[in-house]
PDB file of C-alpha atoms in Angstrom:
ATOM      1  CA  UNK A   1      40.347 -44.821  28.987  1.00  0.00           C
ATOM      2  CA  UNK A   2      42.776 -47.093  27.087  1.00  0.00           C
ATOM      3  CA  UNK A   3      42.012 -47.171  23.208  1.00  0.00           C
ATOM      4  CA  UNK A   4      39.594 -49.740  21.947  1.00  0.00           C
ATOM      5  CA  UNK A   5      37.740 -51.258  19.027  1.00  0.00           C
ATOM      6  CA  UNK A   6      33.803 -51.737  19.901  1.00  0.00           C
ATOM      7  CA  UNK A   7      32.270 -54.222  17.313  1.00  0.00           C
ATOM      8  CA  UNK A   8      28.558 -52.669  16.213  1.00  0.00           C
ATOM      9  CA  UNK A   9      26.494 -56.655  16.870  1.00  0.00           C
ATOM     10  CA  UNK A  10      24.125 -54.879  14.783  1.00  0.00           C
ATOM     11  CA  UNK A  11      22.393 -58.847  13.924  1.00  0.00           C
ATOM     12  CA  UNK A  12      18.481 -59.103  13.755  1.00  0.00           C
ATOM     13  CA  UNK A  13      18.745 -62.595  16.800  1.00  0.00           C
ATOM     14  CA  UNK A  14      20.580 -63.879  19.195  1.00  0.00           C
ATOM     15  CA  UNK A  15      20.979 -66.884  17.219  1.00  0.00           C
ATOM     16  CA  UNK A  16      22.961 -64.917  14.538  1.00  0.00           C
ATOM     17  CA  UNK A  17      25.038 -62.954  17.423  1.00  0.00           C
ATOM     18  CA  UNK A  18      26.302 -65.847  19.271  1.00  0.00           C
ATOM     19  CA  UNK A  19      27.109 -67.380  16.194  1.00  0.00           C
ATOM     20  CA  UNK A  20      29.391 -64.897  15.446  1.00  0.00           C
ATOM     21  CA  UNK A  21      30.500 -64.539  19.135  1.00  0.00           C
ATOM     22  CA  UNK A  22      31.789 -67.916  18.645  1.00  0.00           C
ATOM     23  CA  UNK A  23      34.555 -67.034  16.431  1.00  0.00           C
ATOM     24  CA  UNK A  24      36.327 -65.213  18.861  1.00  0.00           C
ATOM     25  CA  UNK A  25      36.124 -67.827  21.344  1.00  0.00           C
ATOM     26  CA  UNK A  26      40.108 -68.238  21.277  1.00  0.00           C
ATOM     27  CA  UNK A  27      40.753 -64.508  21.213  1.00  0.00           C
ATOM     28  CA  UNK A  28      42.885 -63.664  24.324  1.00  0.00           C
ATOM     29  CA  UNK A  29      40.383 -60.970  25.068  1.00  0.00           C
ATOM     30  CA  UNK A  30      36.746 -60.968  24.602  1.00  0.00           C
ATOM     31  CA  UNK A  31      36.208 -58.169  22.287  1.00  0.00           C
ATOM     32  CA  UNK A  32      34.253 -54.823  23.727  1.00  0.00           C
ATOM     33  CA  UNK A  33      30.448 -54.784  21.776  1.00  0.00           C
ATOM     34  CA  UNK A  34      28.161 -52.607  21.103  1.00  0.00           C
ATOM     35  CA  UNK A  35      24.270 -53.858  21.230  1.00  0.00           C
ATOM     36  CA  UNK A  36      22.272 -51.087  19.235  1.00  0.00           C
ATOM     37  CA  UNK A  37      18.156 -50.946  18.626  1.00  0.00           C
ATOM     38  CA  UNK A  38      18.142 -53.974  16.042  1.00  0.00           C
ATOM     39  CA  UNK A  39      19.260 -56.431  18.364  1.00  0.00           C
ATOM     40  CA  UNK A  40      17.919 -55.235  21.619  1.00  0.00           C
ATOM     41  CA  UNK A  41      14.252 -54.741  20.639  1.00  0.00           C
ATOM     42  CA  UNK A  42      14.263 -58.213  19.277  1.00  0.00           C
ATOM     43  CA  UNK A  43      15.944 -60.278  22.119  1.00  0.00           C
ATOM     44  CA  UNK A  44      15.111 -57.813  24.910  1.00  0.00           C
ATOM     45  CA  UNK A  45      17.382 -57.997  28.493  1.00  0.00           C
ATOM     46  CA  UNK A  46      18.240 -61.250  28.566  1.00  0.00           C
ATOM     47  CA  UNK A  47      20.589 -60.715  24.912  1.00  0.00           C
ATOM     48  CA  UNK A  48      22.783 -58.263  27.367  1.00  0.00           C
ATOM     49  CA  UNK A  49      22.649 -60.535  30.650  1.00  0.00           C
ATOM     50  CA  UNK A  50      24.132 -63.639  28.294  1.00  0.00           C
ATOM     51  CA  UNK A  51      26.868 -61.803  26.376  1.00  0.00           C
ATOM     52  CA  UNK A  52      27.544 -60.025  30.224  1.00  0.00           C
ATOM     53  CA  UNK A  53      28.007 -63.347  31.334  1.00  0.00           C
ATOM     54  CA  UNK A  54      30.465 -64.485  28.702  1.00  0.00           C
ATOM     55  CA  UNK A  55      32.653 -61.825  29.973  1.00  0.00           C
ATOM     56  CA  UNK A  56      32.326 -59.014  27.295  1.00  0.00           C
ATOM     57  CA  UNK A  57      32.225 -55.460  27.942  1.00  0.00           C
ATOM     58  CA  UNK A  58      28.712 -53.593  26.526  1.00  0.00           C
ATOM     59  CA  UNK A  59      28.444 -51.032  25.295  1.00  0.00           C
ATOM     60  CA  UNK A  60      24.341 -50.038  24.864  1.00  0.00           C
ATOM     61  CA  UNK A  61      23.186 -47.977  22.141  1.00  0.00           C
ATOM     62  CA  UNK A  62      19.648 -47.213  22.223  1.00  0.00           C
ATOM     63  CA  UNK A  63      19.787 -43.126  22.370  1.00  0.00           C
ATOM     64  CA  UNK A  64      17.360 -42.304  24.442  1.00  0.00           C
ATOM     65  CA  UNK A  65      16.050 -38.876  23.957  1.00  0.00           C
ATOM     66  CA  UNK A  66      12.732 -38.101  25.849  1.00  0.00           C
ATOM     67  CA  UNK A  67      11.336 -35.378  28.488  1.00  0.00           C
ATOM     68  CA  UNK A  68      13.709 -35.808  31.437  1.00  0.00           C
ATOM     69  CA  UNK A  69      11.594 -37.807  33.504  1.00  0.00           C
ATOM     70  CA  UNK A  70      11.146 -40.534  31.019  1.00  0.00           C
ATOM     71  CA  UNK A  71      14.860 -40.351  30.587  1.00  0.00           C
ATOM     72  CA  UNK A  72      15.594 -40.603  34.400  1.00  0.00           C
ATOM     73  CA  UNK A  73      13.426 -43.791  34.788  1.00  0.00           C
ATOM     74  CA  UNK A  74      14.320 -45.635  31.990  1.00  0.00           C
ATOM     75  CA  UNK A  75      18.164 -45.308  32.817  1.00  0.00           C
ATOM     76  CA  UNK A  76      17.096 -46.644  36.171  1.00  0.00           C
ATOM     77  CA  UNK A  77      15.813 -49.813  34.282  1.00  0.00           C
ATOM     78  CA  UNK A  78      18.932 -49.561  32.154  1.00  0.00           C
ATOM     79  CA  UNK A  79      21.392 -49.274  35.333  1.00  0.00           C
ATOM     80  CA  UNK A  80      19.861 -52.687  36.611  1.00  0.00           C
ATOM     81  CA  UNK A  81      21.801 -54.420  33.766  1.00  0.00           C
ATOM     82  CA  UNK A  82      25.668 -53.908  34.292  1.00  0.00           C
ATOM     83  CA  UNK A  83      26.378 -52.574  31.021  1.00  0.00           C
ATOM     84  CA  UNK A  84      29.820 -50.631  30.918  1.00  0.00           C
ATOM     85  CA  UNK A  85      28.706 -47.516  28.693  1.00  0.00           C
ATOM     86  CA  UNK A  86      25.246 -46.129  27.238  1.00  0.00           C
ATOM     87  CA  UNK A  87      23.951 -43.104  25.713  1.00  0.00           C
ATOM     88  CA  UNK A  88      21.395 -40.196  24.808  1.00  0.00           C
ATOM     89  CA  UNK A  89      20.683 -37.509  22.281  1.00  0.00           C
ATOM     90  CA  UNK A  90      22.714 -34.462  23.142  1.00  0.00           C
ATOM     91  CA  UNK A  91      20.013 -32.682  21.074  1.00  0.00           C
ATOM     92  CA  UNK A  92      17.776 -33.903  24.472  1.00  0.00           C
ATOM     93  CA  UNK A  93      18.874 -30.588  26.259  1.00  0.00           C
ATOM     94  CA  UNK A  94      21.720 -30.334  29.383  1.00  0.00           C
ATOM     95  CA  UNK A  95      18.336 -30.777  31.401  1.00  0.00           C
ATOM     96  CA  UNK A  96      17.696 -34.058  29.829  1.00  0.00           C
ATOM     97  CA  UNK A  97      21.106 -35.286  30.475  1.00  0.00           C
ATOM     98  CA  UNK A  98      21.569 -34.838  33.817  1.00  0.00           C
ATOM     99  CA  UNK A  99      18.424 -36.435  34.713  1.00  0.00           C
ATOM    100  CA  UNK A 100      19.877 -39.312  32.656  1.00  0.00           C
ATOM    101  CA  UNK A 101      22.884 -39.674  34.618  1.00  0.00           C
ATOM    102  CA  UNK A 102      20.769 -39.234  37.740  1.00  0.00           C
ATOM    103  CA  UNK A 103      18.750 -42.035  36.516  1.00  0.00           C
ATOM    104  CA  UNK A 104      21.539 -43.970  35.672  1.00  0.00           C
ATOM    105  CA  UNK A 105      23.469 -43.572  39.240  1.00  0.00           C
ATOM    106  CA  UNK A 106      22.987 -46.538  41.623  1.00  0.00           C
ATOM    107  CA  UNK A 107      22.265 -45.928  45.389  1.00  0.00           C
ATOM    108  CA  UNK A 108      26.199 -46.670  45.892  1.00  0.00           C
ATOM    109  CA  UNK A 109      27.071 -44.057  43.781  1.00  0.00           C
ATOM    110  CA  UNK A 110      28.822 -46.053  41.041  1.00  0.00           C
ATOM    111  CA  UNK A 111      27.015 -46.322  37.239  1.00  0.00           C
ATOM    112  CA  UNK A 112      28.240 -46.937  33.324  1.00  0.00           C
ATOM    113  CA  UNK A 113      29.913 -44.160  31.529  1.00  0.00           C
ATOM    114  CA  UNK A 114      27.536 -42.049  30.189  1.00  0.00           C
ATOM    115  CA  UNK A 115      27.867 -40.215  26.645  1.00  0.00           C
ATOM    116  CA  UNK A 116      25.768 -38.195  24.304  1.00  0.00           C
ATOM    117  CA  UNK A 117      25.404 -38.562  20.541  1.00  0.00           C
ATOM    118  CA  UNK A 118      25.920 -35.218  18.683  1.00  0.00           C
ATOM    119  CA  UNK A 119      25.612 -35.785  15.373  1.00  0.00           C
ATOM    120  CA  UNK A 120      24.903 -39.232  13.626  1.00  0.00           C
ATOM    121  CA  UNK A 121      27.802 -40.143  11.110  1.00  0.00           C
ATOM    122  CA  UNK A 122      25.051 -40.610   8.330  1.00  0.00           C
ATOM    123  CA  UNK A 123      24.427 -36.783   8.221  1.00  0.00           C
ATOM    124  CA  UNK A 124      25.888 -34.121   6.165  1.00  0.00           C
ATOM    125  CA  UNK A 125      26.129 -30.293   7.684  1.00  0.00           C
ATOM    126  CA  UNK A 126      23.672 -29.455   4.305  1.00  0.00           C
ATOM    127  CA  UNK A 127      21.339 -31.638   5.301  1.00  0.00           C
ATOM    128  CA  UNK A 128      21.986 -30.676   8.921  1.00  0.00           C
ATOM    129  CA  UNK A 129      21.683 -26.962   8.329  1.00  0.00           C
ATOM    130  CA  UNK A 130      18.388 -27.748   5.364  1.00  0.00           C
ATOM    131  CA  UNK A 131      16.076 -29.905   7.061  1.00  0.00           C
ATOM    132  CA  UNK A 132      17.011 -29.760  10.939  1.00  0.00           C
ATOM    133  CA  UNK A 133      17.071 -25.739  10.554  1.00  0.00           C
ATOM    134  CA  UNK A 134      20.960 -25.875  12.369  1.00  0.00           C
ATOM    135  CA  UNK A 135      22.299 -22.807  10.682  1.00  0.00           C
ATOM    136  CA  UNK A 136      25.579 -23.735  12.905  1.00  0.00           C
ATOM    137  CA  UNK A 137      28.234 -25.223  11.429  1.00  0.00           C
ATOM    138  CA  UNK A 138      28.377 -29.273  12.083  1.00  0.00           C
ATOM    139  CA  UNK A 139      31.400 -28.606  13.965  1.00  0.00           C
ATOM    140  CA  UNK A 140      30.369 -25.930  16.069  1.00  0.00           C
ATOM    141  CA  UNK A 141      27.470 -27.785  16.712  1.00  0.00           C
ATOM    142  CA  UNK A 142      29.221 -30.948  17.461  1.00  0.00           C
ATOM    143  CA  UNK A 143      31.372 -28.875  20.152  1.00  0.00           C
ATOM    144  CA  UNK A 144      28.352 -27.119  21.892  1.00  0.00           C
ATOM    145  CA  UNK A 145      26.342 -30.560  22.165  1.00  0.00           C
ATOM    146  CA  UNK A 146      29.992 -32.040  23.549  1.00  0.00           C
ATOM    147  CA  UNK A 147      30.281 -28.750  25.504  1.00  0.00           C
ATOM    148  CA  UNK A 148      26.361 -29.190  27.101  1.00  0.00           C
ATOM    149  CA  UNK A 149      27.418 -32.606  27.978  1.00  0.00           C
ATOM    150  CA  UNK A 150      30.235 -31.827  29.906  1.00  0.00           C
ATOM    151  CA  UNK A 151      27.729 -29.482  31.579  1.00  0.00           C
ATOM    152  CA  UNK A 152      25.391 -32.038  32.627  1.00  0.00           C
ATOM    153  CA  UNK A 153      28.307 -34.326  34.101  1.00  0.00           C
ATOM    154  CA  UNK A 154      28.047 -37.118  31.609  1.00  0.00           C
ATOM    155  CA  UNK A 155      31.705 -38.911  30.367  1.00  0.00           C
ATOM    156  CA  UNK A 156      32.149 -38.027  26.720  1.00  0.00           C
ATOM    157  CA  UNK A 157      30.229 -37.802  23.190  1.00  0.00           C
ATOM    158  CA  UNK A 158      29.804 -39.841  19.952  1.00  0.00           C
ATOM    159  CA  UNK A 159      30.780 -37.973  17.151  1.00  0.00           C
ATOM    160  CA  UNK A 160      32.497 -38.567  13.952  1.00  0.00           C
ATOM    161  CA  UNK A 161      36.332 -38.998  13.884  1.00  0.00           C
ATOM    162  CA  UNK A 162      36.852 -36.374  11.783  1.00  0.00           C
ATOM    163  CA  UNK A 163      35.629 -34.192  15.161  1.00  0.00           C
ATOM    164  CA  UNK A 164      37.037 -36.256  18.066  1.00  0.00           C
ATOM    165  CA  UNK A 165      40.291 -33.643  18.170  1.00  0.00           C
ATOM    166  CA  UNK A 166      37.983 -30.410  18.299  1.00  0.00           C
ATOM    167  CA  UNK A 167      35.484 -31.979  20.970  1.00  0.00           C
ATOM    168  CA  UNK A 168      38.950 -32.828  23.545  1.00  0.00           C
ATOM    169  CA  UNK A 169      40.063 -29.412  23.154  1.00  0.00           C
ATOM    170  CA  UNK A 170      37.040 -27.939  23.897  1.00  0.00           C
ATOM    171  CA  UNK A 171      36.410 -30.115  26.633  1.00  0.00           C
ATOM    172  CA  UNK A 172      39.414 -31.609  27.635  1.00  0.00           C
ATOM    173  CA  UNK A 173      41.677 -34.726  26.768  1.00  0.00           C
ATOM    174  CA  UNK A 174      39.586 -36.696  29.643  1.00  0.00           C
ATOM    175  CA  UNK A 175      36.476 -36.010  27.925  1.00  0.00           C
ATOM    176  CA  UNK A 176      35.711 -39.452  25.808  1.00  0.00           C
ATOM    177  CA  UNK A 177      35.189 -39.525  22.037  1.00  0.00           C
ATOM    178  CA  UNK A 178      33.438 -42.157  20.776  1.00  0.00           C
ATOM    179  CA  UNK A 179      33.581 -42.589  17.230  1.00  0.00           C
ATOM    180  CA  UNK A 180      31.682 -44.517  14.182  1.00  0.00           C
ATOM    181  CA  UNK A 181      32.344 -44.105  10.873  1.00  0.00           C
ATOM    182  CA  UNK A 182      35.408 -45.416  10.544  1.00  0.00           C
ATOM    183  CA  UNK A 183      36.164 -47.710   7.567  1.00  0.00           C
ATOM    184  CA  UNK A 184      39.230 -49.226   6.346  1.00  0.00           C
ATOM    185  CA  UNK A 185      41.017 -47.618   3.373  1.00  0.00           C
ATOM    186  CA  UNK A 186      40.291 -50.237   1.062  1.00  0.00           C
ATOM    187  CA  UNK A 187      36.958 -50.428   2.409  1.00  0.00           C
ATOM    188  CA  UNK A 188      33.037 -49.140   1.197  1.00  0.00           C
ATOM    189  CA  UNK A 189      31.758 -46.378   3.098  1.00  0.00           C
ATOM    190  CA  UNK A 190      28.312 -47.694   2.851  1.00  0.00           C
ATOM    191  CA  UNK A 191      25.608 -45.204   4.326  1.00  0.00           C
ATOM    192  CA  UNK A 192      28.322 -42.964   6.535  1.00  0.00           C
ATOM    193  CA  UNK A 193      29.442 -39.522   4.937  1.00  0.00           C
ATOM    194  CA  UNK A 194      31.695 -38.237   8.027  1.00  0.00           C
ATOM    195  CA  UNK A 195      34.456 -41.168   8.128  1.00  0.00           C
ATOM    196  CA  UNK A 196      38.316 -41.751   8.461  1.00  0.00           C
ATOM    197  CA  UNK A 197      40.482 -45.211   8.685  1.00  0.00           C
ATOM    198  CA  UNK A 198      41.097 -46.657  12.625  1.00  0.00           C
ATOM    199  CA  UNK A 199      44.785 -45.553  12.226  1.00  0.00           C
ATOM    200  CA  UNK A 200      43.658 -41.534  10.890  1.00  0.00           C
ATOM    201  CA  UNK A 201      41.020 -41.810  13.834  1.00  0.00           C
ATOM    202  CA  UNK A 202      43.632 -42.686  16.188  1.00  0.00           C
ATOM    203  CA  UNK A 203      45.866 -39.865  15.166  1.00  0.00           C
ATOM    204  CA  UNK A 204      42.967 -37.142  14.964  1.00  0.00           C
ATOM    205  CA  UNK A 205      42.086 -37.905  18.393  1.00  0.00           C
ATOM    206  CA  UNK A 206      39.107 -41.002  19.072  1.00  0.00           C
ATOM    207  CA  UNK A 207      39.312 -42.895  22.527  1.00  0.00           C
ATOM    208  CA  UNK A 208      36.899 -45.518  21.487  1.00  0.00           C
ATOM    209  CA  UNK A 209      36.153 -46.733  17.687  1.00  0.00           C
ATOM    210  CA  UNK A 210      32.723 -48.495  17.208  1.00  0.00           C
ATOM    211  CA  UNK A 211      33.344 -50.798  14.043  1.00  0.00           C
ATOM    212  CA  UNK A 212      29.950 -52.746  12.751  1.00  0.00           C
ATOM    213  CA  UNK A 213      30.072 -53.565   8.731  1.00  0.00           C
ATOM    214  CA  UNK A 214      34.081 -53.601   8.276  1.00  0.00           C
ATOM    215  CA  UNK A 215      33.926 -56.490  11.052  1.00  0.00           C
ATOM    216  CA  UNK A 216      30.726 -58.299  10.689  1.00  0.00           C
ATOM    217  CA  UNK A 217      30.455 -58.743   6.998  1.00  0.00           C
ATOM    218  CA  UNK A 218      34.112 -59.886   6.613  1.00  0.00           C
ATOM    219  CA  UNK A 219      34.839 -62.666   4.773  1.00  0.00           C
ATOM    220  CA  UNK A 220      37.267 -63.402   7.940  1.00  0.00           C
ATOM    221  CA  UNK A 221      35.750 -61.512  11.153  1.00  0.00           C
ATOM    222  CA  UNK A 222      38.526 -62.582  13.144  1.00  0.00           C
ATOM    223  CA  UNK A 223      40.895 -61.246  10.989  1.00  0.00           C
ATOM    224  CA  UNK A 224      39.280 -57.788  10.507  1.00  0.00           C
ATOM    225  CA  UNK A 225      39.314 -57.321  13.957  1.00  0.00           C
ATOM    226  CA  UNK A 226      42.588 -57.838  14.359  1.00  0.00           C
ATOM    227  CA  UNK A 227      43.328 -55.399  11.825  1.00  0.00           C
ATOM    228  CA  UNK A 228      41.411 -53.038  13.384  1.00  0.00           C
ATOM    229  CA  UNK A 229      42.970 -53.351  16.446  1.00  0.00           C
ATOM    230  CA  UNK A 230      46.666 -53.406  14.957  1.00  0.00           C
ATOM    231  CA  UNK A 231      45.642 -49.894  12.909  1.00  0.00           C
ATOM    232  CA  UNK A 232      43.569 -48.720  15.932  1.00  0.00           C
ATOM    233  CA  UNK A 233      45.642 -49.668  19.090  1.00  0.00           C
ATOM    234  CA  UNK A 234      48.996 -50.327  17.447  1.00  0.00           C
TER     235      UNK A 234
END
């Protein structure tokens, strides 16, 4: 997949999303999104439908980790709404995935990529190893989960940057990393402990960067995006 910055529409209404949507409305391409919990469980469906329809790619973050079954049914639900990437829990078991996938496959075989979060970009490998009882190290962690995914036939992983280069040799350059935590250098690294700049994460080996604060809380959005992209894509 080409290199891409996915802005994080992590806003609490549709009101507040299109709004912002609205300041790209001259950008020669409509920039790839990410809809997370926040936005979904407020607006529901329709919030993806709309944005589908103004011609943005989706990217739907609700990391669903459940018994297999659950999984497989809700990513029938999920498959319904033309999204172009969602995800689960790696931590949900190679059993778990593949019944996601499954789920997620339309009767003419085609469905959104499909990847599996690792390790959230808010947690440290003390805090991994202290109160999750991992007594692997966060990267060989991140590789197994990225390893089981592979297993289970699913497209790629989220992880940090700062592992994107050990999860494509592991499981090959066609294996997607998608990664958060990426600020700029000048920037605040807010509540994320595992994070790089767009143009380190593009060297160290992320397909995809998901960008939320850096973005949304510019004083310019427009701008920052384009910066992004510049640093990011070149």
């Amino acid at each position: 997949m080409q290199h891409d910055v996915i802005i994080a529409c992590d806003f609490k209404s549709a009101e507040e999303t299109f709004e912002f949507l609205d300041l790209f409305r001259y950008e020669p391409r409509k920039p790839f999104l990410k809809i997370g919990m926040e936005l979904y469980y407020a607006e529901g469906p329709a919030i993806v439908r709309e944005i589908k329809r103004r011609g943005h790619r989706i990217f739907l973050d609700l990391k669903l980790h459940d018994i297999p079954n659950t999984v497989r049914k809700a990513m029938a639900v999920l498959s319904r709404l033309d999204v172009d990437m969602c995800n689960v829990h790696a931590a949900g078991t190679v059993e778990m995935m593949r019944a996601a996938r499954e789920g997620l496959t339309r009767a003419d075989g085609t469905r959104p990529l499909l990847i599996a979060v690792t390790q959230l970009t808010s947690t440290s490998e003390e805090r991994m190893q202290r109160e999750l009882l991992i007594g692997a190290s966060m990267e060989e962690t991140i590789v197994q989960y990225a390893r089981n995914a592979r297993e289970a036939g699913l497209d790629g992983v989220v992880c940090s940057p700062l592992e994107a280069g050990m999860v494509h040799k592991a499981c090959g350059r066609e294996f997607l990393t998608v990664t958060p935590g990426v600020r700029f250098a000048d920037g605040d690294a807010a509540d994320q402990v595992r994070i790089t700049t767009p143009a380190r994460a593009r060297e160290i080996g992320s397909d995809l960067i998901v960008v939320g604060r850096p973005i949304t809380a510019a004083p310019d959005p427009v701008a920052a995006y384009r910066r992004c992209l510049s640093e990011f894509v070149g």
